[in-house]
Amino acid sequence: MTILIEQPILALESQFEGKNVHAEETNELVLDGGFLVPKDGFMTPEINAFGQSFRDYDVESERQKGVEEFYRLQHINQTYDFVKRMRKEYEKLNKAEMGIWECCELLNEVVDESDPDLDEPQIQHLLQSAEAIRKDYPNEDWLHLTALIHDLGKILTLPKFGGLPQWAVVGDTFPLGCAFDESNVHHKYFKDNPDYTCPAYNTKNGIYTKGCGLDNVVMSWGHDDYMYMVAKDNGTTLPSAGLFIIRYHSFYPLHKEGAYTHLMNEEDVENLKWLKVFNKYDLYSKSKVLVDVEEVKPYYVSLIEKYFPAKLRW
């Protein structure tokens, strides 16, 4: 099944063409075909649920101290060899067999310790993101579903799925096999990573070639890569942009800081446009105002049936 999607054009400086892709500055997002996100659509708030700036990793608080300790452990332990072992283990998809919505409900047991912006159960974050996108993009149902499922891989923290430590499941992702870019959050802790001094890995390209494509790059292991693996290997009919969002939505050094773009190919560049659209909703829709799960469930179940088999291997 092939799904054609319109490519978004963002009102910001293109990192890849060296020019502004928007003819004039507006507060609207324009998609091919003339579709506009209304000016009174989703507004990005300035503070998170704790009264602080979003993704502020420097502010002093008890939660921030925990977040920094999380990144210290992640940066030390996420090595190229570790990721290869994790991929080999989890590509077996032999942990469980269940449907997408059943997995959504499992997320009630998960709180993301790396997230400085919210401490609610993860199913609420999924629905908050999906509902915000649904309001502004009513015709892009694949994007609604992508938002709903993008964090399902966080079940890796649960005993049935390996009970992995949070540093091996959540947090910002980054490439292994090349130098750690300084745009990575709490970069200083990479100095204790065994890969940091490996000659094969500590140059800009490392083991890769320019323009090789992100599909050929080994990313730090976590819920992003795992959910991408589950969706792809179970035959989802989501478009490539949806799979790209699932796999790289935590790759903030790329889509927020513009790092590692030398590894991208043309398909990555096109899909990144949709990831940038998605990220606004992923980051800024986090709220203490909860979504009525039972009210919206029928709509999302219909999308699951459209794009996924009834049961998936996990």
Coordinates of C-alpha atoms in Angstrom, one line a residue:
M1 CA 0.0 0.0 0.0
T2 CA 1.5 3.4 -1.0
I3 CA 0.4 6.5 0.7
L4 CA 1.2 9.9 -0.8
I5 CA 1.7 12.8 1.6
E6 CA 2.1 16.4 1.0
Q7 CA 5.5 17.7 2.1
P8 CA 5.5 20.6 4.7
I9 CA 7.3 23.8 4.1
L10 CA 8.5 25.4 7.3
A11 CA 8.7 29.1 7.9
L12 CA 12.3 28.9 9.0
E13 CA 15.7 29.0 7.4
S14 CA 16.4 25.8 5.5
Q15 CA 19.6 24.2 6.8
F16 CA 20.0 22.3 3.6
E17 CA 19.5 25.0 0.8
G18 CA 20.9 28.0 2.6
K19 CA 17.8 30.1 1.9
N20 CA 14.4 30.8 3.5
V21 CA 11.9 28.4 2.1
H22 CA 9.1 30.8 2.9
A23 CA 8.7 33.8 0.7
E24 CA 7.7 36.0 3.6
E25 CA 7.5 35.7 7.4
T26 CA 4.1 34.6 8.7
N27 CA 2.8 32.8 11.7
E28 CA 1.3 30.1 9.5
L29 CA 2.6 26.8 8.4
V30 CA 2.0 26.3 4.6
L31 CA 1.8 22.8 3.1
D32 CA 2.0 21.9 -0.5
G33 CA -1.5 22.3 -2.1
G34 CA -2.2 25.5 -0.2
F35 CA -3.3 23.9 3.1
L36 CA -2.6 26.3 6.0
V37 CA -2.3 25.7 9.7
P38 CA -4.5 28.5 11.1
K39 CA -2.9 31.2 13.1
D40 CA -5.1 30.4 16.0
G41 CA -4.1 26.7 15.9
F42 CA -1.7 25.1 18.3
M43 CA 0.2 27.7 20.3
T44 CA 3.5 26.8 21.9
P45 CA 3.6 27.7 25.6
E46 CA 6.6 29.3 27.2
I47 CA 6.7 27.2 30.3
N48 CA 6.2 23.6 31.2
A49 CA 4.0 21.9 33.8
F50 CA 6.6 22.8 36.5
G51 CA 6.7 26.5 35.7
Q52 CA 10.1 26.3 33.8
S53 CA 11.2 26.6 30.2
F54 CA 10.9 23.5 28.1
R55 CA 14.0 21.3 27.8
D56 CA 15.9 23.5 30.2
Y57 CA 18.6 21.2 31.5
D58 CA 20.4 23.8 33.6
V59 CA 17.7 25.1 36.0
E60 CA 18.2 24.0 39.6
S61 CA 15.6 21.6 40.9
E62 CA 15.4 18.1 42.3
R63 CA 13.9 16.8 39.1
Q64 CA 16.7 18.4 37.1
K65 CA 19.3 16.7 39.2
G66 CA 17.7 13.4 38.4
V67 CA 17.6 14.2 34.7
E68 CA 21.3 15.1 34.8
E69 CA 22.2 11.9 36.5
F70 CA 20.1 10.0 33.9
Y71 CA 22.2 11.6 31.1
R72 CA 25.5 10.9 32.9
L73 CA 24.6 7.2 32.9
Q74 CA 23.3 7.2 29.3
H75 CA 26.4 9.0 27.9
I76 CA 28.8 6.6 29.7
N77 CA 27.0 3.3 28.8
Q78 CA 25.6 3.8 25.3
T79 CA 28.4 2.4 23.2
Y80 CA 28.5 1.1 19.6
D81 CA 29.0 -2.5 20.9
F82 CA 26.1 -2.1 23.4
V83 CA 23.7 -1.0 20.7
K84 CA 24.7 -3.8 18.4
R85 CA 23.9 -6.3 21.2
M86 CA 20.6 -4.7 21.9
R87 CA 19.6 -4.7 18.2
K88 CA 20.5 -8.4 17.9
E89 CA 18.4 -9.3 21.0
Y90 CA 15.3 -7.2 20.2
E91 CA 15.1 -7.8 16.5
K92 CA 13.9 -11.3 17.5
L93 CA 10.5 -9.7 18.4
N94 CA 9.8 -12.5 20.8
K95 CA 8.8 -10.7 24.0
A96 CA 5.1 -10.6 23.5
E97 CA 2.2 -10.6 20.9
M98 CA -0.4 -7.9 21.3
G99 CA -2.2 -5.1 19.6
I100 CA -1.3 -1.4 19.5
W101 CA -4.0 -0.2 21.8
E102 CA -3.1 -2.9 24.4
C103 CA 0.4 -1.6 24.3
C104 CA -0.8 2.0 24.8
E105 CA -2.5 0.9 28.0
L106 CA 0.7 -0.7 29.2
L107 CA 2.3 2.8 29.2
N108 CA 0.2 3.7 32.3
E109 CA 3.0 2.0 34.2
V110 CA 5.8 4.1 32.7
V111 CA 7.1 7.6 33.7
D112 CA 10.0 9.0 31.7
E113 CA 12.8 10.0 34.1
S114 CA 14.7 11.8 31.3
D115 CA 11.9 14.3 30.7
P116 CA 12.2 17.6 32.6
D117 CA 8.8 18.8 31.4
L118 CA 6.2 16.2 32.6
D119 CA 5.8 13.4 35.1
E120 CA 2.4 12.1 34.0
P121 CA 1.9 8.5 32.7
Q122 CA 3.1 8.2 29.1
I123 CA -0.3 7.4 27.6
Q124 CA -1.4 10.9 28.5
H125 CA 1.6 12.4 26.6
L126 CA 0.7 10.2 23.5
L127 CA -2.9 11.4 23.5
Q128 CA -2.1 15.0 24.2
S129 CA 0.3 15.0 21.2
A130 CA -2.1 13.2 18.9
E131 CA -5.1 15.3 19.8
A132 CA -3.2 18.6 19.2
I133 CA -2.0 17.4 15.8
R134 CA -5.5 16.1 14.9
K135 CA -6.9 19.6 15.6
D136 CA -4.4 21.3 13.2
Y137 CA -4.0 18.5 10.6
P138 CA -7.5 16.9 10.4
N139 CA -6.8 15.2 7.1
E140 CA -3.4 13.7 8.0
D141 CA -4.6 10.6 9.9
W142 CA -1.3 8.9 9.5
L143 CA 0.3 11.7 11.6
H144 CA -2.4 11.4 14.3
L145 CA -1.5 7.7 14.6
T146 CA 2.2 8.3 14.5
A147 CA 1.8 10.7 17.4
L148 CA -0.1 8.1 19.4
I149 CA 2.4 5.3 18.9
H150 CA 5.7 7.2 18.8
D151 CA 6.7 6.4 22.4
L152 CA 5.3 2.9 22.7
G153 CA 8.9 1.5 22.7
K154 CA 9.1 2.8 26.3
I155 CA 7.6 -0.6 27.4
L156 CA 11.3 -1.7 27.3
T157 CA 11.4 -0.5 30.9
L158 CA 8.8 -3.1 31.9
P159 CA 10.0 -6.6 33.2
K160 CA 8.3 -8.5 30.4
F161 CA 10.2 -6.6 27.8
G162 CA 13.6 -6.9 29.5
G163 CA 13.3 -4.3 32.3
L164 CA 16.0 -2.2 30.7
P165 CA 17.3 0.8 32.8
Q166 CA 15.9 4.1 31.7
W167 CA 19.2 5.2 30.2
A168 CA 18.8 2.4 27.7
V169 CA 15.2 3.4 26.8
V170 CA 14.5 7.1 26.9
G171 CA 16.3 10.4 26.5
D172 CA 17.8 12.2 23.5
T173 CA 19.3 9.9 20.9
F174 CA 22.6 10.3 19.1
P175 CA 24.8 8.4 16.6
L176 CA 27.4 5.9 17.7
G177 CA 30.5 5.2 15.6
C178 CA 31.4 8.8 15.1
A179 CA 32.4 11.8 17.3
F180 CA 29.8 12.9 19.9
D181 CA 28.7 16.4 18.8
E182 CA 28.9 19.1 21.4
S183 CA 25.2 19.9 20.9
N184 CA 24.3 16.7 22.8
V185 CA 22.7 17.5 26.2
H186 CA 25.3 17.2 29.0
H187 CA 28.0 16.5 26.5
K188 CA 30.7 16.5 29.2
Y189 CA 29.8 13.0 30.4
F190 CA 30.7 11.4 27.0
K191 CA 34.4 11.7 28.1
D192 CA 33.8 8.6 30.3
N193 CA 32.3 6.6 27.3
P194 CA 34.7 3.9 26.0
D195 CA 34.0 5.0 22.5
Y196 CA 35.2 8.6 23.2
T197 CA 38.9 7.7 22.7
C198 CA 38.4 5.0 20.0
P199 CA 40.3 6.3 16.9
A200 CA 37.8 4.7 14.6
Y201 CA 34.9 6.6 16.2
N202 CA 36.2 10.0 17.3
T203 CA 36.2 11.8 14.0
K204 CA 33.3 13.7 12.5
N205 CA 32.4 10.9 10.0
G206 CA 33.8 8.1 12.0
I207 CA 32.9 4.8 10.3
Y208 CA 30.4 6.5 8.0
T209 CA 30.7 8.5 4.8
K210 CA 29.1 11.8 4.1
G211 CA 25.5 11.5 2.8
C212 CA 25.3 7.8 3.7
G213 CA 21.8 8.2 5.0
L214 CA 20.6 7.9 8.6
D215 CA 19.2 4.4 7.9
N216 CA 22.9 3.3 7.8
V217 CA 23.8 5.0 11.0
V218 CA 23.9 3.2 14.3
M219 CA 21.9 5.3 16.8
S220 CA 21.9 5.0 20.6
W221 CA 19.5 2.3 21.7
G222 CA 16.1 3.1 23.1
H223 CA 12.4 3.3 22.5
D224 CA 12.7 5.1 19.2
D225 CA 14.7 2.4 17.4
Y226 CA 12.7 -0.4 19.0
M227 CA 9.3 0.9 18.0
Y228 CA 10.6 1.6 14.5
M229 CA 11.7 -2.0 14.4
V230 CA 8.3 -3.3 15.7
A231 CA 6.3 -1.2 13.2
K232 CA 8.4 -2.0 10.2
D233 CA 8.8 -5.7 10.8
N234 CA 5.1 -6.2 11.5
G235 CA 4.2 -4.7 8.1
T236 CA 2.8 -1.3 9.0
T237 CA 1.5 0.8 6.0
L238 CA 2.4 4.1 7.6
P239 CA 4.3 6.3 5.1
S240 CA 8.1 6.6 5.3
A241 CA 7.7 10.0 7.0
G242 CA 5.8 8.3 9.9
L243 CA 8.5 5.7 10.4
F244 CA 11.1 8.4 10.3
I245 CA 9.3 10.4 13.0
I246 CA 9.1 7.3 15.2
R247 CA 12.8 6.4 14.7
Y248 CA 14.3 9.9 15.1
H249 CA 11.9 12.0 17.2
S250 CA 14.4 11.9 20.1
F251 CA 17.3 12.9 17.9
Y252 CA 17.3 16.5 19.2
P253 CA 20.9 17.2 18.1
L254 CA 19.7 16.8 14.6
H255 CA 16.2 18.3 14.4
K256 CA 16.7 21.0 17.0
E257 CA 20.5 21.9 16.8
G258 CA 21.2 21.0 13.2
A259 CA 24.0 18.6 14.0
Y260 CA 24.9 15.4 12.1
T261 CA 23.3 16.7 8.9
H262 CA 26.3 15.6 6.9
L263 CA 25.1 12.0 7.4
M264 CA 21.7 12.6 5.8
N265 CA 20.6 11.7 2.3
E266 CA 17.9 13.3 0.2
E267 CA 15.1 11.1 1.6
D268 CA 16.2 12.1 5.2
V269 CA 16.0 15.7 4.2
E270 CA 12.4 15.4 3.0
N271 CA 11.3 13.4 6.0
L272 CA 13.0 15.8 8.4
K273 CA 10.5 18.5 7.4
W274 CA 7.7 16.3 8.8
L275 CA 9.7 15.6 11.9
K276 CA 10.1 19.3 12.6
V277 CA 6.3 19.7 12.3
F278 CA 5.7 16.8 14.7
N279 CA 8.2 17.9 17.2
K280 CA 6.3 21.1 18.1
Y281 CA 3.4 18.9 19.3
D282 CA 5.6 16.3 20.9
L283 CA 7.4 18.8 23.0
Y284 CA 4.8 21.6 23.7
S285 CA 1.6 19.6 24.1
K286 CA 2.7 18.2 27.5
S287 CA 0.2 19.3 30.1
K288 CA -1.4 18.5 33.4
V289 CA -4.8 18.8 31.6
L290 CA -5.6 15.1 30.9
V291 CA -7.3 13.7 27.8
D292 CA -10.5 11.6 28.3
V293 CA -9.1 8.3 27.1
E294 CA -12.4 6.5 26.6
E295 CA -13.8 9.4 24.6
V296 CA -11.1 9.4 21.9
K297 CA -10.3 5.7 21.9
P298 CA -12.7 4.7 19.1
Y299 CA -11.1 7.1 16.7
Y300 CA -7.6 5.9 17.3
V301 CA -8.6 2.2 17.3
S302 CA -10.0 2.8 13.7
L303 CA -6.6 4.2 12.7
I304 CA -4.8 1.3 14.2
E305 CA -7.0 -1.1 12.2
K306 CA -6.2 0.9 9.0
Y307 CA -2.4 0.9 9.4
F308 CA -1.5 -2.1 11.5
P309 CA -2.4 -5.8 11.8
A310 CA -4.6 -6.8 14.8
K311 CA -1.7 -8.4 16.6
L312 CA 2.0 -7.5 16.5
R313 CA 5.2 -9.3 17.6
W314 CA 7.1 -7.2 20.2

